[in-house]
Short mmCIF file of C-alpha atoms and ligand atoms in Angstrom, two decimals:
data_model
loop_
_atom_site.label_atom_id
_atom_site.label_comp_id
_atom_site.label_asym_id
_atom_site.label_seq_id
_atom_site.Cartn_x
_atom_site.Cartn_y
_atom_site.Cartn_z
CA MET A 22 -17.03 18.31 137.19
CA THR A 23 -18.88 19.15 133.93
CA LEU A 24 -20.50 22.07 132.25
CA ALA A 25 -22.65 22.58 135.28
CA ALA A 26 -19.63 23.37 137.36
CA VAL A 27 -17.74 25.61 135.07
CA ASP A 28 -18.97 29.28 134.95
CA ARG A 29 -20.23 30.39 131.64
CA TYR A 30 -18.08 32.22 129.17
CA ASP A 31 -17.87 35.97 129.78
CA ALA A 32 -15.76 38.05 127.45
CA GLY A 33 -15.81 40.97 129.76
CA ARG A 34 -13.94 39.01 132.42
CA VAL A 35 -10.66 38.95 130.56
CA GLY A 36 -8.41 42.15 130.97
CA ASP A 37 -5.92 43.27 128.44
CA VAL A 38 -3.01 40.78 128.52
CA GLY A 39 -1.48 42.24 125.37
CA GLY A 40 1.43 40.52 123.51
CA ARG A 41 1.16 37.35 121.39
CA ALA A 42 -0.07 33.88 122.01
CA VAL A 43 0.95 31.06 119.78
CA VAL A 44 -1.40 28.00 119.51
CA LEU A 45 0.17 24.79 118.07
CA GLY A 46 -2.35 22.81 116.08
CA GLY A 47 -5.40 24.17 114.28
CA SER A 48 -7.92 21.46 115.05
CA VAL A 49 -10.83 21.79 117.47
CA ALA A 50 -8.76 22.25 120.62
CA GLY A 51 -6.51 24.65 119.03
CA LEU A 52 -9.24 26.79 117.48
CA CYS A 53 -11.23 26.90 120.77
CA ALA A 54 -8.14 27.78 122.82
CA ALA A 55 -7.30 30.58 120.19
CA ARG A 56 -10.84 31.84 120.65
CA ALA A 57 -10.58 32.10 124.32
CA LEU A 58 -7.08 33.86 124.08
CA ALA A 59 -8.28 36.33 121.52
CA ASP A 60 -10.13 38.24 124.20
CA GLY A 61 -6.87 39.18 125.93
CA PHE A 62 -3.90 38.96 123.62
CA ASP A 63 -3.08 41.61 120.91
CA GLU A 64 -2.33 38.71 118.52
CA VAL A 65 -3.10 34.99 118.47
CA VAL A 66 -1.19 32.91 115.89
CA VAL A 67 -2.43 29.35 115.18
CA VAL A 68 0.23 27.15 113.64
CA GLU A 69 -1.09 24.23 111.70
CA ARG A 70 0.81 21.83 109.55
CA ASP A 71 -2.21 21.05 107.25
CA PRO A 72 -3.46 23.57 104.72
CA LEU A 73 -6.69 25.16 106.16
CA PRO A 74 -8.79 25.92 103.15
CA ASP A 75 -12.10 28.05 103.42
CA ALA A 76 -14.16 24.86 102.83
CA PRO A 77 -15.08 21.75 104.79
CA THR A 78 -12.32 19.13 104.10
CA ALA A 79 -10.86 16.20 105.92
CA ARG A 80 -7.27 16.67 106.85
CA ASP A 81 -4.22 14.35 106.90
CA GLY A 82 -2.86 15.89 110.04
CA ALA A 83 -5.99 14.88 111.88
CA PRO A 84 -6.91 11.60 110.07
CA GLN A 85 -10.01 11.20 112.31
CA THR A 86 -11.67 14.00 110.56
CA SER A 87 -12.74 11.40 107.89
CA HIS A 88 -14.85 9.64 110.48
CA PRO A 89 -18.24 10.57 111.96
CA HIS A 90 -18.19 12.90 114.90
CA ALA A 91 -20.99 13.43 117.40
CA LEU A 92 -21.07 16.77 119.37
CA LEU A 93 -22.28 16.37 122.81
CA THR A 94 -24.63 18.99 124.57
CA ALA A 95 -21.85 20.46 126.65
CA GLY A 96 -19.58 21.06 123.65
CA GLN A 97 -22.52 22.52 121.73
CA ALA A 98 -23.26 24.97 124.55
CA VAL A 99 -19.67 26.16 124.86
CA LEU A 100 -19.24 26.50 121.05
CA GLU A 101 -22.39 28.55 120.90
CA ASP A 102 -20.97 30.86 123.59
CA PHE A 103 -17.61 31.18 121.91
CA PHE A 104 -18.96 31.48 118.40
CA VAL A 105 -22.28 33.21 118.55
CA GLY A 106 -24.57 31.80 115.88
CA PHE A 107 -22.46 28.59 115.50
CA GLY A 108 -25.56 26.34 115.34
CA GLU A 109 -27.39 28.46 112.86
CA ASP A 110 -24.34 28.72 110.63
CA LEU A 111 -23.83 24.99 110.81
CA VAL A 112 -27.40 24.37 109.64
CA ARG A 113 -27.13 26.98 106.86
CA ALA A 114 -24.01 25.26 105.63
CA GLY A 115 -25.99 22.00 105.33
CA GLY A 116 -25.65 20.56 108.91
CA LEU A 117 -28.77 19.26 110.70
CA VAL A 118 -30.66 20.04 113.92
CA VAL A 119 -32.18 16.93 115.21
CA ASP A 120 -34.84 16.68 117.97
CA THR A 121 -33.92 14.46 120.99
CA THR A 122 -37.63 13.62 121.54
CA ARG A 123 -38.20 12.26 117.97
CA ASN A 124 -34.97 11.37 116.38
CA PHE A 125 -32.83 9.50 118.91
CA LEU A 126 -32.54 5.83 119.30
CA GLU A 127 -30.04 4.59 121.83
CA TYR A 128 -29.78 0.93 122.68
CA GLN A 129 -28.33 0.02 126.02
CA ARG A 130 -28.33 -3.09 128.08
CA GLY A 131 -30.78 -4.97 125.92
CA GLY A 132 -33.31 -2.26 125.19
CA PHE A 133 -33.85 1.26 123.91
CA VAL A 134 -33.44 4.16 126.20
CA ALA A 135 -36.83 6.01 126.81
CA PRO A 136 -37.27 9.01 124.59
CA ALA A 137 -36.49 12.40 126.03
CA THR A 138 -39.59 14.40 127.13
CA GLU A 139 -37.75 17.73 126.55
CA ARG A 140 -36.92 18.90 123.01
CA THR A 141 -33.25 19.77 122.82
CA PRO A 142 -31.82 20.66 119.51
CA THR A 143 -28.73 18.71 118.76
CA TYR A 144 -26.44 19.57 115.82
CA CYS A 145 -25.33 16.85 113.42
CA ALA A 146 -22.77 17.27 110.69
CA THR A 147 -19.59 15.86 109.37
CA ARG A 148 -16.43 16.63 111.33
CA PRO A 149 -15.07 18.76 108.37
CA LEU A 150 -18.16 20.92 108.49
CA PHE A 151 -18.03 21.35 112.26
CA GLU A 152 -14.35 22.49 111.82
CA HIS A 153 -15.09 24.69 108.95
CA VAL A 154 -17.82 26.76 110.79
CA VAL A 155 -15.52 27.16 113.82
CA ARG A 156 -12.68 28.35 111.53
CA ARG A 157 -14.88 30.74 109.72
CA HIS A 158 -15.93 32.37 113.01
CA LEU A 159 -12.26 32.61 114.14
CA ARG A 160 -11.13 34.15 110.88
CA GLU A 161 -13.44 36.95 111.48
CA ARG A 162 -11.60 37.94 114.59
CA GLU A 163 -8.98 40.70 113.95
CA ALA A 164 -6.45 39.34 116.55
CA VAL A 165 -6.38 35.88 115.05
CA ARG A 166 -3.90 34.66 112.33
CA LEU A 167 -4.01 31.09 111.01
CA LEU A 168 -0.57 30.17 109.79
CA SER A 169 -0.91 27.07 107.54
CA PRO A 170 0.58 24.92 106.31
CA CYS A 171 3.29 25.66 108.82
CA ARG A 172 4.99 23.02 111.02
CA PHE A 173 5.91 23.45 114.71
CA VAL A 174 9.56 22.35 115.15
CA ASP A 175 10.59 23.19 118.74
CA TYR A 176 10.08 25.36 121.72
CA ARG A 177 12.32 28.36 122.60
CA THR A 178 13.06 29.32 126.11
CA ASP A 179 14.74 31.94 128.26
CA ASP A 180 18.35 31.45 129.26
CA ALA A 181 17.52 29.87 132.46
CA GLY A 182 15.10 27.45 130.77
CA ARG A 183 12.25 28.59 133.18
CA ALA A 184 9.92 30.05 130.64
CA VAL A 185 8.86 29.21 127.01
CA THR A 186 9.47 32.35 125.09
CA GLY A 187 8.36 31.22 121.55
CA VAL A 188 8.54 28.53 119.08
CA THR A 189 10.58 27.53 115.93
CA VAL A 190 8.35 26.78 112.95
CA ARG A 191 8.79 25.82 109.30
CA ASP A 192 6.44 27.56 106.98
CA GLY A 193 5.63 25.08 104.18
CA ASP A 194 8.96 23.94 102.60
CA GLY A 195 10.84 27.09 103.60
CA PRO A 196 13.57 27.46 106.28
CA THR A 197 12.80 27.41 110.00
CA GLU A 198 11.76 30.62 111.62
CA SER A 199 11.45 31.87 115.16
CA LEU A 200 8.17 33.13 116.44
CA ALA A 201 8.41 34.96 119.84
CA ALA A 202 5.32 34.45 122.16
CA ASP A 203 4.25 35.37 125.65
CA LEU A 204 2.15 32.10 125.74
CA VAL A 205 2.40 28.90 123.83
CA VAL A 206 -0.49 26.49 123.77
CA ASP A 207 0.20 22.84 122.71
CA ALA A 208 -2.91 21.56 120.94
CA THR A 209 -1.07 19.13 118.59
CA GLY A 210 -3.18 16.15 119.60
CA ARG A 211 -2.36 12.63 120.87
CA ALA A 212 1.11 12.72 119.37
CA SER A 213 2.12 15.92 121.27
CA ARG A 214 5.84 16.00 121.87
CA THR A 215 5.69 18.15 125.06
CA PRO A 216 6.19 15.18 127.49
CA GLU A 217 9.55 14.29 125.68
CA TRP A 218 10.63 17.99 125.43
CA LEU A 219 10.05 18.54 129.21
CA ASP A 220 12.14 15.50 129.92
CA ASP A 221 14.94 16.81 127.60
CA ALA A 222 14.66 20.33 129.09
CA GLY A 223 15.28 19.18 132.72
CA TYR A 224 11.60 18.90 133.90
CA ASP A 225 9.65 15.83 134.70
CA ALA A 226 7.45 14.39 131.96
CA PRO A 227 3.81 14.11 133.21
CA PRO A 228 2.70 10.88 134.74
CA THR A 229 0.46 9.12 132.14
CA ASP A 230 -2.71 7.00 132.73
CA ARG A 231 -3.19 4.68 129.82
CA VAL A 232 -6.04 2.26 129.43
CA GLU A 233 -5.63 -0.27 126.65
CA ILE A 234 -8.79 -0.94 124.65
CA ASP A 235 -7.73 -2.10 121.16
CA LEU A 236 -10.66 -0.38 119.54
CA GLN A 237 -11.05 -0.87 115.68
CA TYR A 238 -13.13 1.90 114.16
CA SER A 239 -14.49 1.68 110.64
CA SER A 240 -16.96 3.92 108.90
CA VAL A 241 -18.95 4.28 105.65
CA ARG A 242 -21.55 6.69 104.26
CA ILE A 243 -24.93 5.83 102.85
CA ASP A 244 -27.75 7.89 101.24
CA ARG A 245 -30.40 9.20 103.61
CA PRO A 246 -33.95 10.19 102.64
CA PRO A 247 -33.96 13.91 103.27
CA GLY A 248 -36.80 13.92 105.99
CA ASP A 249 -35.22 11.07 108.01
CA ARG A 250 -33.11 12.50 110.91
CA ARG A 251 -32.77 9.37 112.90
CA VAL A 252 -29.69 9.15 115.06
CA VAL A 253 -28.93 5.50 116.06
CA SER A 254 -26.47 4.35 118.72
CA VAL A 255 -25.77 0.76 119.70
CA PRO A 256 -22.56 1.03 121.53
CA PRO A 257 -20.46 -2.10 122.42
CA ASP A 258 -21.83 -3.53 125.61
CA PRO A 259 -19.86 -6.22 127.45
CA PRO A 260 -19.52 -9.07 126.64
CA ARG A 261 -20.79 -7.87 123.14
CA THR A 262 -17.71 -6.28 121.74
CA ARG A 263 -19.26 -4.82 118.61
CA GLY A 264 -21.29 -1.68 118.28
CA ALA A 265 -22.43 0.73 115.69
CA ALA A 266 -23.95 4.24 115.16
CA LEU A 267 -25.65 6.16 112.46
CA ILE A 268 -25.49 9.96 112.40
CA PRO A 269 -27.34 12.03 109.83
CA VAL A 270 -25.18 14.57 108.12
CA GLU A 271 -25.30 17.14 105.31
CA ASP A 272 -25.88 16.14 101.61
CA ASP A 273 -28.60 13.64 102.64
CA ARG A 274 -26.28 11.19 104.05
CA TRP A 275 -25.74 8.92 107.08
CA GLU A 276 -22.36 8.40 108.41
CA VAL A 277 -22.25 4.91 109.79
CA ILE A 278 -19.69 3.91 112.59
CA LEU A 279 -18.76 0.25 113.27
CA ALA A 280 -16.73 -0.23 116.40
CA GLU A 281 -15.19 -3.28 117.91
CA MET A 282 -13.38 -3.34 121.20
CA GLY A 283 -10.42 -5.74 121.67
CA ALA A 284 -10.17 -6.48 117.91
CA ASP A 285 -7.38 -7.12 115.47
CA GLY A 286 -8.99 -5.52 112.49
CA GLY A 287 -12.44 -4.31 111.27
CA PRO A 288 -14.44 -5.09 108.09
CA THR A 289 -12.71 -3.95 104.92
CA ASP A 290 -15.41 -4.21 102.30
CA ARG A 291 -19.22 -3.92 101.87
CA ALA A 292 -19.85 -7.70 102.58
CA GLY A 293 -17.81 -7.44 105.74
CA VAL A 294 -19.63 -4.34 106.92
CA ILE A 295 -23.06 -5.93 106.42
CA ALA A 296 -21.98 -9.12 108.07
CA PHE A 297 -20.62 -7.02 111.06
CA ALA A 298 -24.00 -5.08 111.24
CA GLU A 299 -25.95 -8.32 111.15
CA ASP A 300 -24.19 -9.45 114.27
CA LEU A 301 -25.68 -6.49 116.24
CA PRO A 302 -28.77 -6.97 118.46
CA VAL A 303 -30.67 -4.28 116.51
CA ASP A 304 -31.66 -5.05 112.88
CA LEU A 305 -32.01 -1.37 111.85
CA VAL A 306 -28.32 -0.65 111.19
CA GLY A 307 -27.98 -3.77 109.02
CA ASP A 308 -31.26 -3.12 107.23
CA LEU A 309 -30.15 0.47 106.21
CA LEU A 310 -26.63 -0.61 105.25
CA SER A 311 -28.18 -3.33 102.93
CA THR A 312 -30.95 -1.31 101.47
CA ARG A 313 -29.78 2.19 101.11
CA PRO A 314 -27.34 3.25 98.28
CA TRP A 315 -23.73 3.62 99.48
CA VAL A 316 -21.67 6.72 98.91
CA GLY A 317 -18.56 5.12 97.47
CA ASP A 318 -17.46 1.65 98.46
CA GLY A 319 -14.67 2.57 100.68
CA VAL A 320 -14.41 1.67 104.34
CA ALA A 321 -12.31 4.17 106.34
CA ARG A 322 -10.57 2.53 109.22
CA TYR A 323 -8.80 3.87 112.48
CA PRO A 324 -7.34 1.67 115.01
CA PHE A 325 -7.45 3.32 118.50
CA PRO A 326 -5.30 1.35 121.00
CA ALA A 327 -5.78 3.18 124.27
CA SER A 328 -7.34 6.03 126.12
CA VAL A 329 -4.56 8.21 127.40
CA ARG A 330 -4.51 10.92 130.15
CA ARG A 331 -1.40 13.00 130.77
CA ARG A 332 -1.55 14.22 134.42
CA TYR A 333 0.11 17.59 134.07
CA GLU A 334 -1.62 18.78 137.22
CA ARG A 335 0.63 16.33 139.21
CA LEU A 336 3.86 18.03 138.10
CA ASP A 337 5.73 20.12 140.76
CA ARG A 338 7.62 22.21 138.15
CA PHE A 339 6.35 23.43 134.90
CA PRO A 340 7.66 26.24 132.63
CA GLU A 341 6.02 29.57 132.57
CA GLY A 342 4.39 30.53 129.19
CA LEU A 343 3.23 26.99 128.27
CA VAL A 344 -0.25 25.33 128.32
CA VAL A 345 -1.23 21.91 126.99
CA THR A 346 -4.84 21.26 125.95
CA GLY A 347 -7.22 18.91 124.07
CA ASP A 348 -6.16 15.41 122.98
CA ALA A 349 -2.51 16.37 123.89
CA MET A 350 -3.64 16.25 127.52
CA ALA A 351 -6.38 13.53 127.47
CA SER A 352 -7.96 11.48 124.62
CA PHE A 353 -10.78 9.06 125.21
CA ASN A 354 -12.40 6.10 123.49
CA PRO A 355 -14.04 7.86 120.59
CA VAL A 356 -17.12 5.69 120.84
CA TYR A 357 -18.52 7.96 123.57
CA GLY A 358 -18.01 11.07 121.22
CA GLN A 359 -16.46 13.23 123.99
CA GLY A 360 -13.23 14.71 122.38
CA MET A 361 -14.56 17.87 120.71
CA SER A 362 -16.68 18.75 123.74
CA VAL A 363 -13.82 18.22 126.11
CA ALA A 364 -11.67 20.37 123.94
CA ALA A 365 -14.29 23.07 124.15
CA LEU A 366 -14.58 22.65 127.92
CA ASP A 367 -10.73 22.91 128.24
CA ALA A 368 -10.90 26.31 126.40
CA LEU A 369 -13.56 27.45 128.71
CA VAL A 370 -11.43 26.63 131.74
CA LEU A 371 -8.43 28.34 130.05
CA HIS A 372 -10.72 31.48 129.61
CA HIS A 373 -11.41 31.54 133.35
CA ALA A 374 -7.82 30.86 134.37
CA LEU A 375 -6.53 33.70 132.14
CA ALA A 376 -9.24 36.03 133.49
CA ASP A 377 -8.43 35.40 137.05
CA ASP A 378 -4.64 35.94 137.15
CA GLY A 379 -3.39 36.54 133.65
CA LEU A 380 -0.23 34.81 132.59
CA ASP A 381 1.26 34.14 136.07
CA ARG A 382 1.65 30.39 136.49
CA LEU A 383 -1.09 30.04 133.83
CA GLY A 384 -0.05 26.44 132.96
CA PRO A 385 -0.25 24.96 136.52
CA ARG A 386 -3.33 26.87 137.39
CA PHE A 387 -5.07 25.70 134.28
CA PHE A 388 -4.07 22.06 134.83
CA ASP A 389 -5.34 22.14 138.32
CA ARG A 390 -8.70 23.61 137.35
CA VAL A 391 -9.21 21.38 134.31
CA ALA A 392 -8.33 18.07 136.15
CA PRO A 393 -11.72 17.71 137.72
CA VAL A 394 -13.49 18.63 134.36
CA LEU A 395 -11.47 15.76 132.81
CA ASP A 396 -12.47 13.40 135.66
CA THR A 397 -15.96 12.92 134.35
CA PRO A 398 -15.35 11.95 130.70
CA TRP A 399 -12.45 9.86 131.87
CA GLN A 400 -14.49 8.02 134.39
CA LEU A 401 -17.29 7.54 131.98
CA ALA A 402 -15.16 6.19 129.28
CA VAL A 403 -12.98 3.95 131.44
CA GLY A 404 -15.91 2.78 133.58
CA ALA A 405 -17.81 1.69 130.44
CA ASP A 406 -14.80 -0.01 128.94
CA ARG A 407 -13.77 -1.88 131.97
CA GLY A 408 -16.11 -4.83 131.18
CA PHE A 409 -14.25 -5.76 128.00
CA ALA A 410 -11.54 -8.33 128.21
CA ALA A 411 -9.09 -6.05 126.24
CA THR A 412 -9.36 -3.29 128.87
CA ASP A 413 -6.75 -3.44 131.48
CA ALA A 414 -8.12 -0.86 134.02
CA ALA A 415 -8.72 -2.07 137.58
CA ALA A 416 -11.74 -0.74 139.50
CA SER A 417 -11.87 0.39 143.16
CA PRO A 418 -14.57 -1.00 145.27
CA ALA A 419 -16.49 2.27 145.07
CA GLU A 420 -16.15 2.28 141.22
CA ARG A 421 -17.42 -1.38 141.15
CA LEU A 422 -20.39 -0.32 143.23
CA PHE A 423 -21.22 2.64 141.08
CA GLU A 424 -20.88 0.62 137.95
CA ARG A 425 -23.47 -1.89 139.26
CA TYR A 426 -25.80 0.93 140.06
CA PHE A 427 -25.18 2.33 136.58
CA ASP A 428 -26.05 -0.96 135.03
CA ARG A 429 -29.32 -1.08 136.90
CA LEU A 430 -29.95 2.59 135.91
CA LEU A 431 -29.50 1.83 132.25
CA ARG A 432 -32.07 -0.90 132.42
CA ARG A 433 -34.59 1.37 134.32
CA ALA A 434 -33.93 3.93 131.61
CA HIS A 435 -35.69 1.76 129.09
CA GLU A 436 -39.02 2.69 130.70
CA ASP A 437 -38.46 5.63 132.84
CA SER A 438 -38.06 9.05 131.06
CA VAL A 439 -36.82 10.74 134.29
CA VAL A 440 -34.04 8.17 134.69
CA ALA A 441 -33.25 8.46 130.92
CA ALA A 442 -33.10 12.29 130.98
CA ALA A 443 -30.73 12.13 134.05
CA TYR A 444 -28.52 9.59 132.15
CA GLU A 445 -28.45 11.77 129.01
CA GLU A 446 -27.39 14.84 130.92
CA VAL A 447 -24.40 12.93 132.35
CA VAL A 448 -23.19 11.35 129.11
CA GLY A 449 -23.68 14.73 127.43
CA LEU A 450 -21.16 16.08 129.96
CA GLU A 451 -23.81 18.62 131.34
CA GLN A 452 -23.85 17.06 134.83
CA PRO A 453 -21.38 15.01 136.89
CA PRO A 454 -22.05 11.18 137.35
CA THR A 455 -23.09 12.10 141.01
CA ALA A 456 -26.26 13.66 139.43
CA LEU A 457 -27.36 10.08 138.95
CA LEU A 458 -27.48 9.74 142.77
CA ARG A 459 -29.93 12.53 143.26
CA PRO A 460 -32.89 11.25 145.42
CA GLY A 461 -35.31 11.63 142.58
CA VAL A 462 -33.23 9.46 140.35
CA LEU A 463 -31.93 7.05 143.05
CA ALA A 464 -35.49 6.09 144.09
CA ARG A 465 -36.50 5.26 140.65
CA VAL A 466 -33.44 3.14 140.07
CA LEU A 467 -33.53 1.20 143.35
CA LEU A 468 -37.17 0.68 143.94
CA PRO A 469 -38.60 -2.54 142.48
CA VAL A 470 -40.37 -2.07 139.14
CA GLY A 471 -44.15 -1.93 139.76
CA GLY A 472 -43.47 -0.29 143.16
CA ASP A 473 -43.42 3.50 143.75
CA ALA A 474 -41.15 4.12 140.72
CA GLU A 475 -43.58 5.37 138.20
CA ARG A 476 -43.32 4.20 134.58
CA THR A 477 -43.02 7.37 132.62
CA GLY A 478 -42.34 6.33 129.11
CA PRO A 479 -43.48 3.55 126.74
CA PRO A 480 -40.72 1.15 125.65
CA ARG A 481 -39.16 2.37 122.50
CA THR A 482 -38.74 0.31 119.39
CA ALA A 483 -36.31 0.43 116.56
CA SER A 484 -39.02 1.69 114.23
CA LEU A 485 -39.22 5.05 115.99
CA ALA A 486 -41.05 7.32 113.55
CA SER A 487 -38.91 9.79 111.78
CA ASP A 488 -41.83 11.98 110.82
CA ARG A 489 -43.63 12.78 113.98
CA GLY A 490 -44.16 16.34 115.13
CA PRO A 491 -42.87 19.55 113.52
CA PRO A 492 -39.24 19.85 112.70
CA LEU A 493 -36.96 22.05 114.75
CA ALA A 494 -35.37 23.80 111.79
CA ASP A 495 -37.03 25.01 108.62
CA ASP A 496 -35.46 24.42 105.21
CA ASP A 497 -33.43 27.69 105.38
CA GLY A 498 -31.76 26.38 108.52
CA ALA A 499 -33.53 28.87 110.90
CA VAL A 500 -33.42 26.93 114.29
CA GLU A 501 -36.44 27.04 116.42
CA ARG A 502 -34.56 27.20 119.58
CA ASP A 503 -30.91 28.00 118.68
CA ARG A 504 -29.14 27.63 121.95
CA PRO A 505 -29.33 24.72 124.31
CA GLU A 506 -30.40 25.49 127.74
CA ARG A 507 -27.43 25.76 130.16
CA PRO A 508 -28.02 23.82 133.36
CA THR A 509 -28.20 26.01 136.44
C1 LIG B 608 -11.72 7.68 115.08
C2 LIG B 608 -12.12 8.88 115.95
C3 LIG B 608 -13.36 9.19 116.09
C4 LIG B 608 -13.71 10.31 117.01
N1 LIG B 608 -15.02 10.72 117.11
C5 LIG B 608 -15.34 11.70 117.94
C6 LIG B 608 -16.68 12.04 118.04
O1 LIG B 608 -17.66 11.45 117.58
N2 LIG B 608 -17.03 13.24 118.82
C7 LIG B 608 -15.98 13.94 119.48
O2 LIG B 608 -16.19 14.95 120.08
N3 LIG B 608 -14.75 13.59 119.28
C8 LIG B 608 -14.31 12.38 118.62
N4 LIG B 608 -13.06 12.07 118.36
C9 LIG B 608 -11.91 12.90 119.05
C10 LIG B 608 -11.71 14.20 118.36
O3 LIG B 608 -11.43 14.00 116.97
C11 LIG B 608 -10.64 15.06 119.09
O4 LIG B 608 -10.84 14.90 120.45
C12 LIG B 608 -10.78 16.52 118.71
O5 LIG B 608 -10.28 16.62 117.34
C13 LIG B 608 -9.91 17.48 119.44
O6 LIG B 608 -8.68 17.02 119.38
P1 LIG B 608 -7.29 18.04 119.24
O7 LIG B 608 -7.70 19.34 118.59
O8 LIG B 608 -6.82 18.15 120.64
O9 LIG B 608 -6.33 17.22 118.50
P2 LIG B 608 -6.37 16.76 116.93
O10 LIG B 608 -7.74 16.82 116.39
O11 LIG B 608 -5.67 15.45 116.75
O12 LIG B 608 -5.56 17.88 116.12
C14 LIG B 608 -4.17 18.16 116.37
C15 LIG B 608 -3.77 19.12 115.29
O13 LIG B 608 -2.43 19.52 115.44
C16 LIG B 608 -1.76 19.56 114.24
N5 LIG B 608 -0.42 19.23 114.47
C17 LIG B 608 0.25 18.17 114.91
N6 LIG B 608 1.67 18.34 115.03
C18 LIG B 608 1.83 19.51 114.52
C19 LIG B 608 3.02 20.33 114.22
N7 LIG B 608 4.19 19.72 114.55
N8 LIG B 608 3.01 21.53 113.65
C20 LIG B 608 1.70 22.04 113.36
N9 LIG B 608 0.59 21.42 113.57
C21 LIG B 608 0.64 20.18 114.06
C22 LIG B 608 -2.44 18.43 113.44
O14 LIG B 608 -2.28 18.55 112.08
C23 LIG B 608 -3.94 18.61 113.88
O15 LIG B 608 -4.61 19.49 113.13
C24 LIG B 608 -12.66 11.00 117.60
C25 LIG B 608 -11.33 10.68 117.50
C26 LIG B 608 -11.06 9.48 116.70
C27 LIG B 608 -9.64 9.03 116.53
#
């Protein structure tokens, strides 16, 4: 299930819940959850251990904020609905809107995916800027209070231990304080302590799916000519374990990702980065890294050992007054750029669960509804990673069959824009993978080339022009079409 299967956000659906919600973690999942809850609660308090300044800054509490972040179509659509004007504000603050028909270069299975035929504005910015714009919108809401720097210490429960009734927090260096709450949302990320706490409190910890990938993630920044908005993606593709991506961001820069599956360490200096890029099947990344000025010499690194999914929906007992969301529930190989979009989709599901039956069994109802939403990014990430030696996930016969079909589809997408568009909708989390089996796509994938499957697009080359056609945004950031179409 994906964006297509979740009803659109509707503020009017949520009745007056009243009382206070406390959200633990002020990163993307926490901020989106706080936005959804602000429609029903009198007060929503976000507890974040990092300072949250009114400026775009990378944060120690979420060290991945120093690395490039792509925002998928589904996440963009949900953020636009939650924070009206999000895209335009992002562009005004320096972010870019890029055009999928002109600016996207994606290399898959030995060739470039055919360009999109429909112009979809896609927002590109550094992760700190995405977060800053979301935070600004949230700060404007009267019901929301951001408490930072403030550390969550423990949950508080009623005497019977059946309901979470608040949290203990430490405000800066001060003493611990209690904060009563009618609902607590854990959005503290991958290191969430809720599983251990459940165990200590007499509940079962959630069963956990863990897929080892041993990903090494390194990133650098280089200068970008202002008119050049190319987005380049060359993901690892088994047996090739190395991949890269370039994302245009504010201040006339590209953020460059170098990713290696099943690796011990990544490049640490300029020479290592260029040698890594020269190993790729596409020259463009290495050429730009060698010829464009670098912004600093530093290489930021992030080892990412495993994709992890905590199956809260499988628990028989769960305390009232508690919900877990975002990376704390599921975190995926970052190469596929899904995390922020999944966090936004989680909050959309939370919105509907709250609207339907208020606080009654909100946690278990939310987990049941969100599990099929998480299935898609999980299947896409784990399915794509399965071909690497370091990945330890077994495939069922049906999954193996689908992966063979997907492989053929990707090759067909080099020349067939219809197939390419169907593929982009699925990886953008707009449509479920079953959309790739629609008759109109299936026939194009399975029929022999030169048969009835019409060739709809020319093969793309790495020299895709960066200056074709009018831009989607003018210099003041006014976006030609400011909201992505929602699939019906
Ligand atoms: C290297 C890398 C690259 C990525 N690239 C992409 C990408 O391209 N696109 C994409 O969509 N996603 C990407 N992701 C994933 C994305 O960063 C996350 O999915 C996203 O931030 C949502 O996570 P979250 O809010 O659940 O958790 P996090 O972002 O990890 O935030 C958790 C928050 O909780 C706070 N916290 C933790 N403990 C406490 C405590 N005790 N008290 C108070 N606060 C606490 C932390 O300070 C932090 O702010 C990437 C991840 C990594 C690691």
